[in-house]
CSV table of N, CA and C in Angstrom, one decimal:
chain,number,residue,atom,x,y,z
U,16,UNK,N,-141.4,-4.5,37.7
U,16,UNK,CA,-141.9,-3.3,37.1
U,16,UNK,C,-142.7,-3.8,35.8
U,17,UNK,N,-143.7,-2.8,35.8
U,17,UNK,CA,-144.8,-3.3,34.5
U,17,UNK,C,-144.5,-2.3,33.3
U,18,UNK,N,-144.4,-2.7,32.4
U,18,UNK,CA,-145.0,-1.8,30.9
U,18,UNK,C,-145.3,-2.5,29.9
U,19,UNK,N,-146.2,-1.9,29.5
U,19,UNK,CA,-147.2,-2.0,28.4
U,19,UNK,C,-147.7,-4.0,28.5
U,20,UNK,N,-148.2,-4.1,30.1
U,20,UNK,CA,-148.5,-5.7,30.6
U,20,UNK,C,-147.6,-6.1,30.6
U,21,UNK,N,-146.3,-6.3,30.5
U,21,UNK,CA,-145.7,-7.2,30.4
U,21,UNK,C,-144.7,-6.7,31.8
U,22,UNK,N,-144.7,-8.0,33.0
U,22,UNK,CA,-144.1,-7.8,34.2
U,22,UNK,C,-142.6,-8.0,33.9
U,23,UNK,N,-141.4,-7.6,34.0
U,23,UNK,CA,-140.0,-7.3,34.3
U,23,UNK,C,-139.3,-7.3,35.5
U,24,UNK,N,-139.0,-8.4,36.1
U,24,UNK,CA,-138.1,-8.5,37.6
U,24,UNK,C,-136.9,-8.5,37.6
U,25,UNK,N,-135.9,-8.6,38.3
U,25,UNK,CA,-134.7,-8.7,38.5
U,25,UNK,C,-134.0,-10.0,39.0
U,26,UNK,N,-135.2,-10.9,39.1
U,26,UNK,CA,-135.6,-12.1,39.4
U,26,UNK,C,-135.3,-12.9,38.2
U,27,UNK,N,-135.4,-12.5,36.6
U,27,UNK,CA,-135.8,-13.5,35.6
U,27,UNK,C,-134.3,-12.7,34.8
U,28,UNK,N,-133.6,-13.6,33.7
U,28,UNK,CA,-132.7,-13.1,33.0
U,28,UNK,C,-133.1,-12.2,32.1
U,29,UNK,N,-132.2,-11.4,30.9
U,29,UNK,CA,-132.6,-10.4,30.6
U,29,UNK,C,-133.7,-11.1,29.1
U,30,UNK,N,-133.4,-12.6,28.8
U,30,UNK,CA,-134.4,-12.7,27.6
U,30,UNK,C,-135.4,-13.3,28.1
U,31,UNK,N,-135.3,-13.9,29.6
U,31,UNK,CA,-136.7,-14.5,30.0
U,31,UNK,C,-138.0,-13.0,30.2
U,32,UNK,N,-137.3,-11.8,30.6
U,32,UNK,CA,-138.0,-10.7,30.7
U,32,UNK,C,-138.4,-10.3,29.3
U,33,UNK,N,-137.5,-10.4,28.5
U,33,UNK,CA,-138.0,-9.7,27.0
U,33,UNK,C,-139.4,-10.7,26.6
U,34,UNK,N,-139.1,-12.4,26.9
U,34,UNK,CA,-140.4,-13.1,26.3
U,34,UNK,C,-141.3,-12.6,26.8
U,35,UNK,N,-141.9,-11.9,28.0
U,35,UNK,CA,-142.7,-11.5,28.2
U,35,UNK,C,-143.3,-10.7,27.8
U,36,UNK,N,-142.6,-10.0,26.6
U,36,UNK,CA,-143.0,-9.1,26.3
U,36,UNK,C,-143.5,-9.2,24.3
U,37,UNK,N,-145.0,-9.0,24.2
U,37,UNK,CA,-144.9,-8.9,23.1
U,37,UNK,C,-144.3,-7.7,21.9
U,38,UNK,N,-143.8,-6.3,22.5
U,38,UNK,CA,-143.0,-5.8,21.9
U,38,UNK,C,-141.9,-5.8,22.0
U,39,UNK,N,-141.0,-6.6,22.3
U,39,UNK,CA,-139.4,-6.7,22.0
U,39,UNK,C,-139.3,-8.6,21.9
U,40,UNK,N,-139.9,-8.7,20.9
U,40,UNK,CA,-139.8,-10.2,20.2
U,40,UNK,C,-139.0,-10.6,19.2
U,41,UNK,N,-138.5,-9.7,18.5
U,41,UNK,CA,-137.4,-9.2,17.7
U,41,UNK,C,-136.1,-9.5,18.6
U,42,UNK,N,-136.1,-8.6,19.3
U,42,UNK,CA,-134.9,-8.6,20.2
U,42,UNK,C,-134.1,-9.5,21.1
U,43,UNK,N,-135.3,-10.6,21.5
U,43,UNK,CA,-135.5,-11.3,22.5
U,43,UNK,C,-134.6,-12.2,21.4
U,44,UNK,N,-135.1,-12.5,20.5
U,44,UNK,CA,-134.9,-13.7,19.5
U,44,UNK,C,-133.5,-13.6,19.1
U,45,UNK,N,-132.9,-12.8,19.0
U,45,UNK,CA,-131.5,-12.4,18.8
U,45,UNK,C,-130.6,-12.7,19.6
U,46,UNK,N,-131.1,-12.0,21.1
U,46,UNK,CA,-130.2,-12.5,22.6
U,46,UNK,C,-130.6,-13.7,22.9
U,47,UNK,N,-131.8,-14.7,22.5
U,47,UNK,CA,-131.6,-16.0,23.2
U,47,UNK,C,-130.6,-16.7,22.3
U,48,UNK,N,-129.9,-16.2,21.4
U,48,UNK,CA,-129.2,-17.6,20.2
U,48,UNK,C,-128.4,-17.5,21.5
U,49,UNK,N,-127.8,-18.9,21.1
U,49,UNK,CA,-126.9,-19.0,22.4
U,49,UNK,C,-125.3,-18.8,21.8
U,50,UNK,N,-125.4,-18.9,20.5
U,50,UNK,CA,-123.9,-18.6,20.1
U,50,UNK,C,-123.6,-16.8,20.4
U,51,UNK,N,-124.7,-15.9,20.9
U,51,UNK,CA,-124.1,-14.6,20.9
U,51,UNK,C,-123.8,-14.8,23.1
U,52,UNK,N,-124.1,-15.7,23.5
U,52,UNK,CA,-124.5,-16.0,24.8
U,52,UNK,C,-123.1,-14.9,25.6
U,53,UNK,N,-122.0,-15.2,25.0
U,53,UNK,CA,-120.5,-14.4,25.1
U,53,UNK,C,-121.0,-12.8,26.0
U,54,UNK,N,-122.1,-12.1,25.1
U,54,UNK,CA,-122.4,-10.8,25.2
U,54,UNK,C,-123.2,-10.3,26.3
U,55,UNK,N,-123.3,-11.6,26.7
U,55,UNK,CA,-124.2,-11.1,28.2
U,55,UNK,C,-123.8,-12.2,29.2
U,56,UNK,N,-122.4,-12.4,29.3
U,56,UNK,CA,-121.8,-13.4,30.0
U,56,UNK,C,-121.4,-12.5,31.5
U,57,UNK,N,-121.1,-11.6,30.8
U,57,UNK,CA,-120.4,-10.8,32.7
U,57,UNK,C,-121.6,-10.3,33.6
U,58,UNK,N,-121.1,-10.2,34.7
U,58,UNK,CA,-121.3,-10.3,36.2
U,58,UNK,C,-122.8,-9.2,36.4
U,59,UNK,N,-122.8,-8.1,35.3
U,59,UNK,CA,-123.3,-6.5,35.4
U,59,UNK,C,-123.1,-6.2,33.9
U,60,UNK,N,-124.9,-5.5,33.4
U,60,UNK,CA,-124.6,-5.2,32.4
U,60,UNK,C,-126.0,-4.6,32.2
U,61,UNK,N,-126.1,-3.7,31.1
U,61,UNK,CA,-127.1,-2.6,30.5
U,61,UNK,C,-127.0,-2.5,29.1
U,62,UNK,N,-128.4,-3.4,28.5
U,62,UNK,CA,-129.2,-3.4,27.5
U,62,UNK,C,-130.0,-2.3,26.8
U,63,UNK,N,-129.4,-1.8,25.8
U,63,UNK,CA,-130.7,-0.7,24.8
U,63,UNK,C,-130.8,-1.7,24.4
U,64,UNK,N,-131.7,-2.5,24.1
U,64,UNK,CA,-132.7,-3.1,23.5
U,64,UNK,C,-134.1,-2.7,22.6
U,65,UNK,N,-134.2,-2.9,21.3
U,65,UNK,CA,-134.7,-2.7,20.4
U,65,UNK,C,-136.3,-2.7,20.2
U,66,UNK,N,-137.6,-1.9,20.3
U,66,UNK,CA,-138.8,-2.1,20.3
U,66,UNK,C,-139.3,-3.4,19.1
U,67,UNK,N,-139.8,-4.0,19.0
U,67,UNK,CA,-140.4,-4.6,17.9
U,67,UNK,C,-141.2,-3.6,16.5
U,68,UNK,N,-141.5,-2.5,17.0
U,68,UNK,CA,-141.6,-1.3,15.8
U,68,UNK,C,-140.6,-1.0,15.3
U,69,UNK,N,-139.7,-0.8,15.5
U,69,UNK,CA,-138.0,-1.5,14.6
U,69,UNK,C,-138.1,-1.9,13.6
U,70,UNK,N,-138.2,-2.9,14.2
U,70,UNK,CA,-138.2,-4.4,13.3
U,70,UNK,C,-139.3,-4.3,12.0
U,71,UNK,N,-140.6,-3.7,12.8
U,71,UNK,CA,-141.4,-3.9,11.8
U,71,UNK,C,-141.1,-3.0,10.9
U,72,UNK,N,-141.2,-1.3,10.7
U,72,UNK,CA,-140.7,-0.7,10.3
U,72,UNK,C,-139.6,-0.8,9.1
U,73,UNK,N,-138.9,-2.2,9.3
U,73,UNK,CA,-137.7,-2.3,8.2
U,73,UNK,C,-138.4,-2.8,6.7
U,74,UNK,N,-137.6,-3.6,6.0
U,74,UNK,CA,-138.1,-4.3,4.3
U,74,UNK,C,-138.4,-5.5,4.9
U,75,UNK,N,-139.2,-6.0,4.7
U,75,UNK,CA,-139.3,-7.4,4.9
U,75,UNK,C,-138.2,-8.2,4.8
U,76,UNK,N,-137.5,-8.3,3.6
U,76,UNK,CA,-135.8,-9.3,3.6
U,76,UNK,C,-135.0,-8.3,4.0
U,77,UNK,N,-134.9,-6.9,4.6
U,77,UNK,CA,-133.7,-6.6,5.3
U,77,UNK,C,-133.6,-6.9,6.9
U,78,UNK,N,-134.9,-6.8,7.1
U,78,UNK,CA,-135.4,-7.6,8.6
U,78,UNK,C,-135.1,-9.3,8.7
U,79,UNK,N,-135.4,-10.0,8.0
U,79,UNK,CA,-135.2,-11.6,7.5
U,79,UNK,C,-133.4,-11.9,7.4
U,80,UNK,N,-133.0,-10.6,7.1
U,80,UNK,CA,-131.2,-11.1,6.7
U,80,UNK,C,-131.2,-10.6,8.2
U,81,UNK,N,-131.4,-10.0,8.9
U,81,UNK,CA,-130.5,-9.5,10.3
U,81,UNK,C,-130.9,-10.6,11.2
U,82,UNK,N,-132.2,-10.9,10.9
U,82,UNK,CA,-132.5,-11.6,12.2
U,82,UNK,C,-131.8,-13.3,11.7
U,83,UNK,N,-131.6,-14.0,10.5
U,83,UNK,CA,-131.3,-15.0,10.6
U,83,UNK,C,-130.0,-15.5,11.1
U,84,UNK,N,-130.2,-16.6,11.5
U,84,UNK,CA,-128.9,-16.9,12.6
U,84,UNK,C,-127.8,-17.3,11.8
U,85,UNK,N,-127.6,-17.2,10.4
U,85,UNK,CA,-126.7,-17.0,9.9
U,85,UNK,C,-125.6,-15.5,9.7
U,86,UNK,N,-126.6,-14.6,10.4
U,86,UNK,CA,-126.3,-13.6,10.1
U,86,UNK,C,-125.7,-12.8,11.5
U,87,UNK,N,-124.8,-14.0,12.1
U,87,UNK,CA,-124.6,-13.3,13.5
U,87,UNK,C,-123.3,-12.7,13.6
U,88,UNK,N,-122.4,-12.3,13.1
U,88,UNK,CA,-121.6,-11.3,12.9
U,88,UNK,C,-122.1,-10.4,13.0
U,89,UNK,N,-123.1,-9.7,12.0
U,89,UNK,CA,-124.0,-8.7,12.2
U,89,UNK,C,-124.5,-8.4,13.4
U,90,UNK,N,-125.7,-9.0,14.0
U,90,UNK,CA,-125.8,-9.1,15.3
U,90,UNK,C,-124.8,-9.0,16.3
U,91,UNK,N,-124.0,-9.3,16.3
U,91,UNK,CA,-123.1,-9.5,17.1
U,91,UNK,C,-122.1,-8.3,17.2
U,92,UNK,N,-122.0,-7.1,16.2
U,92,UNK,CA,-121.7,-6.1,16.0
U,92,UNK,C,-123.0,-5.2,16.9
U,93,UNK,N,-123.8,-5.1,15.9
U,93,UNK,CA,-124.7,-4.6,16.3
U,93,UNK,C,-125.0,-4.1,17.7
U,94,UNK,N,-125.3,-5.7,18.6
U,94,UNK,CA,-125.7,-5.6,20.1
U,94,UNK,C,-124.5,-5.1,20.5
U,95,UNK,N,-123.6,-5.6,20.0
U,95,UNK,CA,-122.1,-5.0,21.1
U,95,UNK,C,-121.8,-3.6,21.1
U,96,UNK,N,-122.6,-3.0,20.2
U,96,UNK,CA,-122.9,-1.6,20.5
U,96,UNK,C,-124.3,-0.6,21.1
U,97,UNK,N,-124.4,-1.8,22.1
U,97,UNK,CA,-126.0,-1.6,22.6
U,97,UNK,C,-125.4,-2.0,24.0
U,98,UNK,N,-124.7,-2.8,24.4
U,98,UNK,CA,-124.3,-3.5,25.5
U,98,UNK,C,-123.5,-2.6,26.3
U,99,UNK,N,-123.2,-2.1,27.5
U,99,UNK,CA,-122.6,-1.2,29.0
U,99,UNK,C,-122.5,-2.5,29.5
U,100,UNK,N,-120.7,-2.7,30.0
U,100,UNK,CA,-121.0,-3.2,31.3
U,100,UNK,C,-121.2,-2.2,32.4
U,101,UNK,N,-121.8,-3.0,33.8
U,101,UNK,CA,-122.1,-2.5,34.9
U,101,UNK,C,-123.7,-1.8,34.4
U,102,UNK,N,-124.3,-1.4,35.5
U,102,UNK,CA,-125.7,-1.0,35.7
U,102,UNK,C,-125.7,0.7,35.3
U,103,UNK,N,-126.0,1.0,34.1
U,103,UNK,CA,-126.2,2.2,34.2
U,103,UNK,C,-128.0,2.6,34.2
U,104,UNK,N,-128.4,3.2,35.1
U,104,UNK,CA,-130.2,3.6,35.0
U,104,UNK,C,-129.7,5.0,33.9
U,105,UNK,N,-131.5,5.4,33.8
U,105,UNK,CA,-131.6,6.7,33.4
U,105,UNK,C,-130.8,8.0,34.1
U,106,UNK,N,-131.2,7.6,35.6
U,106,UNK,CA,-130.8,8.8,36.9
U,106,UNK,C,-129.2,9.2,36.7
U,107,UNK,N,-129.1,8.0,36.5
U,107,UNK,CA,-126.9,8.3,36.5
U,107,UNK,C,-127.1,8.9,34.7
U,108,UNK,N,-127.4,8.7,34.1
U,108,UNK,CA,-127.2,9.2,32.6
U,108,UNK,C,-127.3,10.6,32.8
U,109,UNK,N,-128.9,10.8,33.4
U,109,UNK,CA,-129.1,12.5,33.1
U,109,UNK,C,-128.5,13.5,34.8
U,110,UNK,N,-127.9,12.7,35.5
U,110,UNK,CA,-126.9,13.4,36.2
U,110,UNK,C,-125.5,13.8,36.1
U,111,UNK,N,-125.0,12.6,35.2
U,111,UNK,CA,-124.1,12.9,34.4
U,111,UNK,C,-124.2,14.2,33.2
U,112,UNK,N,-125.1,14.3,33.0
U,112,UNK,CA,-125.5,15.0,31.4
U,112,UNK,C,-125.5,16.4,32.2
U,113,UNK,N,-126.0,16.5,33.0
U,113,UNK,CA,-126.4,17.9,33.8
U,113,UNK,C,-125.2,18.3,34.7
U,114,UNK,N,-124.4,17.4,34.9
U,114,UNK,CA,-123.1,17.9,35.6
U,114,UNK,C,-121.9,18.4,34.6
U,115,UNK,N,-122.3,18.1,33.2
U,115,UNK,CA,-121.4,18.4,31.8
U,115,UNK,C,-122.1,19.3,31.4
U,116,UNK,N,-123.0,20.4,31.9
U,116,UNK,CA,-124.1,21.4,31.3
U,116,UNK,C,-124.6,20.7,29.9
U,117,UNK,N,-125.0,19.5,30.3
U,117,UNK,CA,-125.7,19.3,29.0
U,117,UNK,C,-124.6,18.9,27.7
U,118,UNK,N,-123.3,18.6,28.0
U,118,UNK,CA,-122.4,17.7,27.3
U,118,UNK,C,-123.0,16.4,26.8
U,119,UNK,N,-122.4,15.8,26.1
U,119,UNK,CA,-123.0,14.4,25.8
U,119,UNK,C,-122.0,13.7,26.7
U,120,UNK,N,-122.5,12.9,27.0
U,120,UNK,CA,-121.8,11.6,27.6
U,120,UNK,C,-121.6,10.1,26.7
U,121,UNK,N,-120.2,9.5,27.3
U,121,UNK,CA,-119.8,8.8,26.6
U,121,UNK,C,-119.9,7.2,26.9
U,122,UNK,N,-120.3,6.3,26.5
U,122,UNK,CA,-120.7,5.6,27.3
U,122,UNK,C,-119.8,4.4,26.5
U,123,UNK,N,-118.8,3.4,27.1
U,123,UNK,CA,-117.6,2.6,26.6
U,123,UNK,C,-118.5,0.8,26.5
U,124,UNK,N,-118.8,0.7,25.1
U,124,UNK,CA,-119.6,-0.7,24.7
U,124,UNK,C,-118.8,-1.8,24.4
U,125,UNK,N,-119.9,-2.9,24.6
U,125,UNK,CA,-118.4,-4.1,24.7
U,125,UNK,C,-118.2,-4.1,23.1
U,126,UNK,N,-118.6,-3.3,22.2
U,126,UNK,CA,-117.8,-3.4,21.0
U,126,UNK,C,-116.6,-2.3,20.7
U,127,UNK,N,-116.3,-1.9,21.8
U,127,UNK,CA,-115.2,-1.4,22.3
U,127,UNK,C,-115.1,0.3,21.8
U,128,UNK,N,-116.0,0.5,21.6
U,128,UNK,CA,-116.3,2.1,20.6
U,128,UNK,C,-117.6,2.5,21.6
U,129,UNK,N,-117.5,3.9,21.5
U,129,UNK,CA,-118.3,4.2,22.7
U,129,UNK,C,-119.7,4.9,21.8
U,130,UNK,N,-120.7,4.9,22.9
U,130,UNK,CA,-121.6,5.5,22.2
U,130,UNK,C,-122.3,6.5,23.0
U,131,UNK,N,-122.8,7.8,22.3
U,131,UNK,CA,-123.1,9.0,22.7
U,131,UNK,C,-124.1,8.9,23.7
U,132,UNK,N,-124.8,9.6,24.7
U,132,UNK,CA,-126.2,10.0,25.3
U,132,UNK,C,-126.2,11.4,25.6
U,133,UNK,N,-126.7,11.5,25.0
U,133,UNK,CA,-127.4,13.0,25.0
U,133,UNK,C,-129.0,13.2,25.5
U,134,UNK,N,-129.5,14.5,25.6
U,134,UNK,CA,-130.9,15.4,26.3
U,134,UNK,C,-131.4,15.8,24.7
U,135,UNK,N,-132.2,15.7,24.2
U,135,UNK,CA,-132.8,16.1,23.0
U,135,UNK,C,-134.6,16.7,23.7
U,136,UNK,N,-134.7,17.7,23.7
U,136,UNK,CA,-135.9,18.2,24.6
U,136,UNK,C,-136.1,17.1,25.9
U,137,UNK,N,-136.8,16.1,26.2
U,137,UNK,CA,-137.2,15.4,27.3
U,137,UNK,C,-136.8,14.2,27.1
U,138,UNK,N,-136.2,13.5,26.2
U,138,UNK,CA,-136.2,12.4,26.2
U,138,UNK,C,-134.4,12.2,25.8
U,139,UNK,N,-134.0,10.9,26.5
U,139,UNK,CA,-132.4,10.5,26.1
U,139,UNK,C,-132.0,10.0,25.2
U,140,UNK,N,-131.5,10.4,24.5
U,140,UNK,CA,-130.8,9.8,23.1
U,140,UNK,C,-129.6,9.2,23.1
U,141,UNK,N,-129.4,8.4,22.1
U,141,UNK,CA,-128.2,7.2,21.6
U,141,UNK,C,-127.9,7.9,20.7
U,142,UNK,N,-126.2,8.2,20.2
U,142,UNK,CA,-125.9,8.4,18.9
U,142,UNK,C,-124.8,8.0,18.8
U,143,UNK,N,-124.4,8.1,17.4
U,143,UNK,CA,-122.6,7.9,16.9
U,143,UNK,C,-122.5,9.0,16.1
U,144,UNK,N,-121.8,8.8,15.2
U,144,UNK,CA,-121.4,9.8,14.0
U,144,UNK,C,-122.9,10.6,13.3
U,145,UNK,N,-123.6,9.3,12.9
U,145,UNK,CA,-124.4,9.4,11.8
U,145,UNK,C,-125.6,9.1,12.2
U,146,UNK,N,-126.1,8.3,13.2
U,146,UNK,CA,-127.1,8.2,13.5
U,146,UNK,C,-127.4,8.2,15.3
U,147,UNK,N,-128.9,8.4,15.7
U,147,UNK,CA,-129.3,8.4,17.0
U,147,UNK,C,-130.4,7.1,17.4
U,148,UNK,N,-131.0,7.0,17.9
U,148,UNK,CA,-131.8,6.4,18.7
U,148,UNK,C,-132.6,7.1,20.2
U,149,UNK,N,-133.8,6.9,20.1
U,149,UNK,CA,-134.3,7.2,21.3
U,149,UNK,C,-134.8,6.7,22.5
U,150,UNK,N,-134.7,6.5,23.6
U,150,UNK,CA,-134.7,5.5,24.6
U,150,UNK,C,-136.3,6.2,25.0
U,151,UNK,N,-136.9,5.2,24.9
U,151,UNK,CA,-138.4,5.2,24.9
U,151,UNK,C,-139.0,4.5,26.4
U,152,UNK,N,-138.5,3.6,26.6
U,152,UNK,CA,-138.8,3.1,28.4
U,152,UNK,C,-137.4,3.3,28.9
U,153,UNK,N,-137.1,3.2,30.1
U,153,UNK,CA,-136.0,3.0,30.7
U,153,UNK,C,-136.2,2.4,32.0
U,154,UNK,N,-134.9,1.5,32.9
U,154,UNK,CA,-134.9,1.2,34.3
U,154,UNK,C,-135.4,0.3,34.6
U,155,UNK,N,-135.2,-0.5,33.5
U,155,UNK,CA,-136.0,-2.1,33.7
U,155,UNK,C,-134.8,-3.2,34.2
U,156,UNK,N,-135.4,-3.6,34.8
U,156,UNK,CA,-134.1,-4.6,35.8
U,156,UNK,C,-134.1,-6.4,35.0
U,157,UNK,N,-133.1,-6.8,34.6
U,157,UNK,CA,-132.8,-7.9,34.6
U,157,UNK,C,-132.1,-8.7,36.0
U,158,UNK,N,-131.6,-9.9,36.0
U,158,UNK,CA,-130.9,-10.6,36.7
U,158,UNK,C,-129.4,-10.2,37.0
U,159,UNK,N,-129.1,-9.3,36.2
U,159,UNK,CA,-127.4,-8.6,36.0
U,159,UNK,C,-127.1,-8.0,35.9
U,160,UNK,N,-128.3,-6.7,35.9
U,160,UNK,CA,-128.4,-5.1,35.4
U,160,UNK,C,-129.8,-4.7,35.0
U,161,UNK,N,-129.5,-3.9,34.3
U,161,UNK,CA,-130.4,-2.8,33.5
U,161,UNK,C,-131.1,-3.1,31.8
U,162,UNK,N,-132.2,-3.1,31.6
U,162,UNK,CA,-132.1,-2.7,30.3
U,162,UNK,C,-133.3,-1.4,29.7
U,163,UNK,N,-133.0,-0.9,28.9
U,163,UNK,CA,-133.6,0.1,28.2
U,163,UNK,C,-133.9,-0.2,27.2
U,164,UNK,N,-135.4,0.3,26.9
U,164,UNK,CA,-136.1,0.1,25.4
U,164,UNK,C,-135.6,1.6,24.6
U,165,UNK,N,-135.2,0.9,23.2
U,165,UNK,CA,-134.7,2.5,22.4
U,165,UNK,C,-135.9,2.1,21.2
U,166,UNK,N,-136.0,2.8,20.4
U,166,UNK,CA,-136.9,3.1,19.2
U,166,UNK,C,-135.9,2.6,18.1
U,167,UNK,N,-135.0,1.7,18.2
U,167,UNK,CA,-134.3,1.2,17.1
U,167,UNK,C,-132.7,1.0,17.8
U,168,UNK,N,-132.2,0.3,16.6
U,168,UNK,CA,-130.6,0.0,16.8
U,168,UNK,C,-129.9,1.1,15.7
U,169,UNK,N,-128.1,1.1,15.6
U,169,UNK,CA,-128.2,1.6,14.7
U,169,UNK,C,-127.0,0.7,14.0
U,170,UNK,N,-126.0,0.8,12.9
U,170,UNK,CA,-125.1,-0.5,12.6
U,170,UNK,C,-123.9,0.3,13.3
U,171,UNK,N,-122.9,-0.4,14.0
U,171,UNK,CA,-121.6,0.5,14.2
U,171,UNK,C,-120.9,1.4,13.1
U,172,UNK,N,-119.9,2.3,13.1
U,172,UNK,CA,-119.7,2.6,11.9
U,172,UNK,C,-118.7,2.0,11.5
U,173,UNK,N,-118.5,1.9,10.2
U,173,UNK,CA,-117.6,1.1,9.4
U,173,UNK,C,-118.3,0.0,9.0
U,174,UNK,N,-119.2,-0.1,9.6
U,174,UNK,CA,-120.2,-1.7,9.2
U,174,UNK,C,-121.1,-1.7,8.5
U,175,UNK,N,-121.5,-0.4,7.8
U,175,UNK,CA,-122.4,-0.3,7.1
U,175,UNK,C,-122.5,-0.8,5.6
């Protein structure tokens, strides 16, 4: 599958897909440290993954502290509230959502706290307490599942 040039197979792992891409270079850089390698070790799994307009978007040293590899607690929180096991697409989300009349759905992340998806006019949203996220591409295949592009991360709560 293509977007925005950059080819995506089911063929390549989930960070050999992301290098191909120049907007999720941020993201990529995060999932290839190999000390987070733990979080994408099982069999089946589904990635919100972060656009690189994220990233840019942030302070310059509040972007520089998340992304340094010293700073992988953080990260490591973070993604684990971005991470599904098993394959979830769009189709199963908004079948789900439509069989709840439009309920939110709950989705159980390997940082063991679940996170919302919701219908916000046309497009699928991520939320917790305090904040959302919007899933901007979806139904992109890795080697182990799924991943979805969202328009940002958010921090678990309590971690702020």
């Amino acid at each position: 599958m293509v977007y925005q040039g950059a080819t995506f197979t089911s063929e390549k792992s989930l960070v050999e897909n992301l290098e191909a891409s120049d907007l999720l270079s941020y993201s990529q850089v995060v999932l290839a440290n190999p000390n987070l390698a733990s979080l994408t070790a099982a069999d089946s799994y589904t990635v919100f993954v972060a656009a690189d307009a994220f990233f840019n978007g942030m302070e310059e040293e509040e972007r520089d502290a998340f992304l340094a590899s010293s700073n992988e607690y953080v990260q490591k929180q973070v993604l684990s509230t971005f991470i599904v096991l098993g394959r979830v697409d769009s189709g199963s989300m908004m079948h789900e959502l439509k069989k709840r009349d439009g309920q939110a759905l709950y989705l159980k992340t390997l940082s063991g706290k679940n996170v919302g998806v919701k219908m916000v006019g046309e497009d699928l949203v991520l939320f917790d307490t305090d904040h959302q996220v919007k899933i901007i591409a979806s139904d992109f295949y890795h080697s182990k599942g799924f991943f979805h592009i969202t328009d940002g991360y958010f921090m678990p709560e309590g971690e702020e």
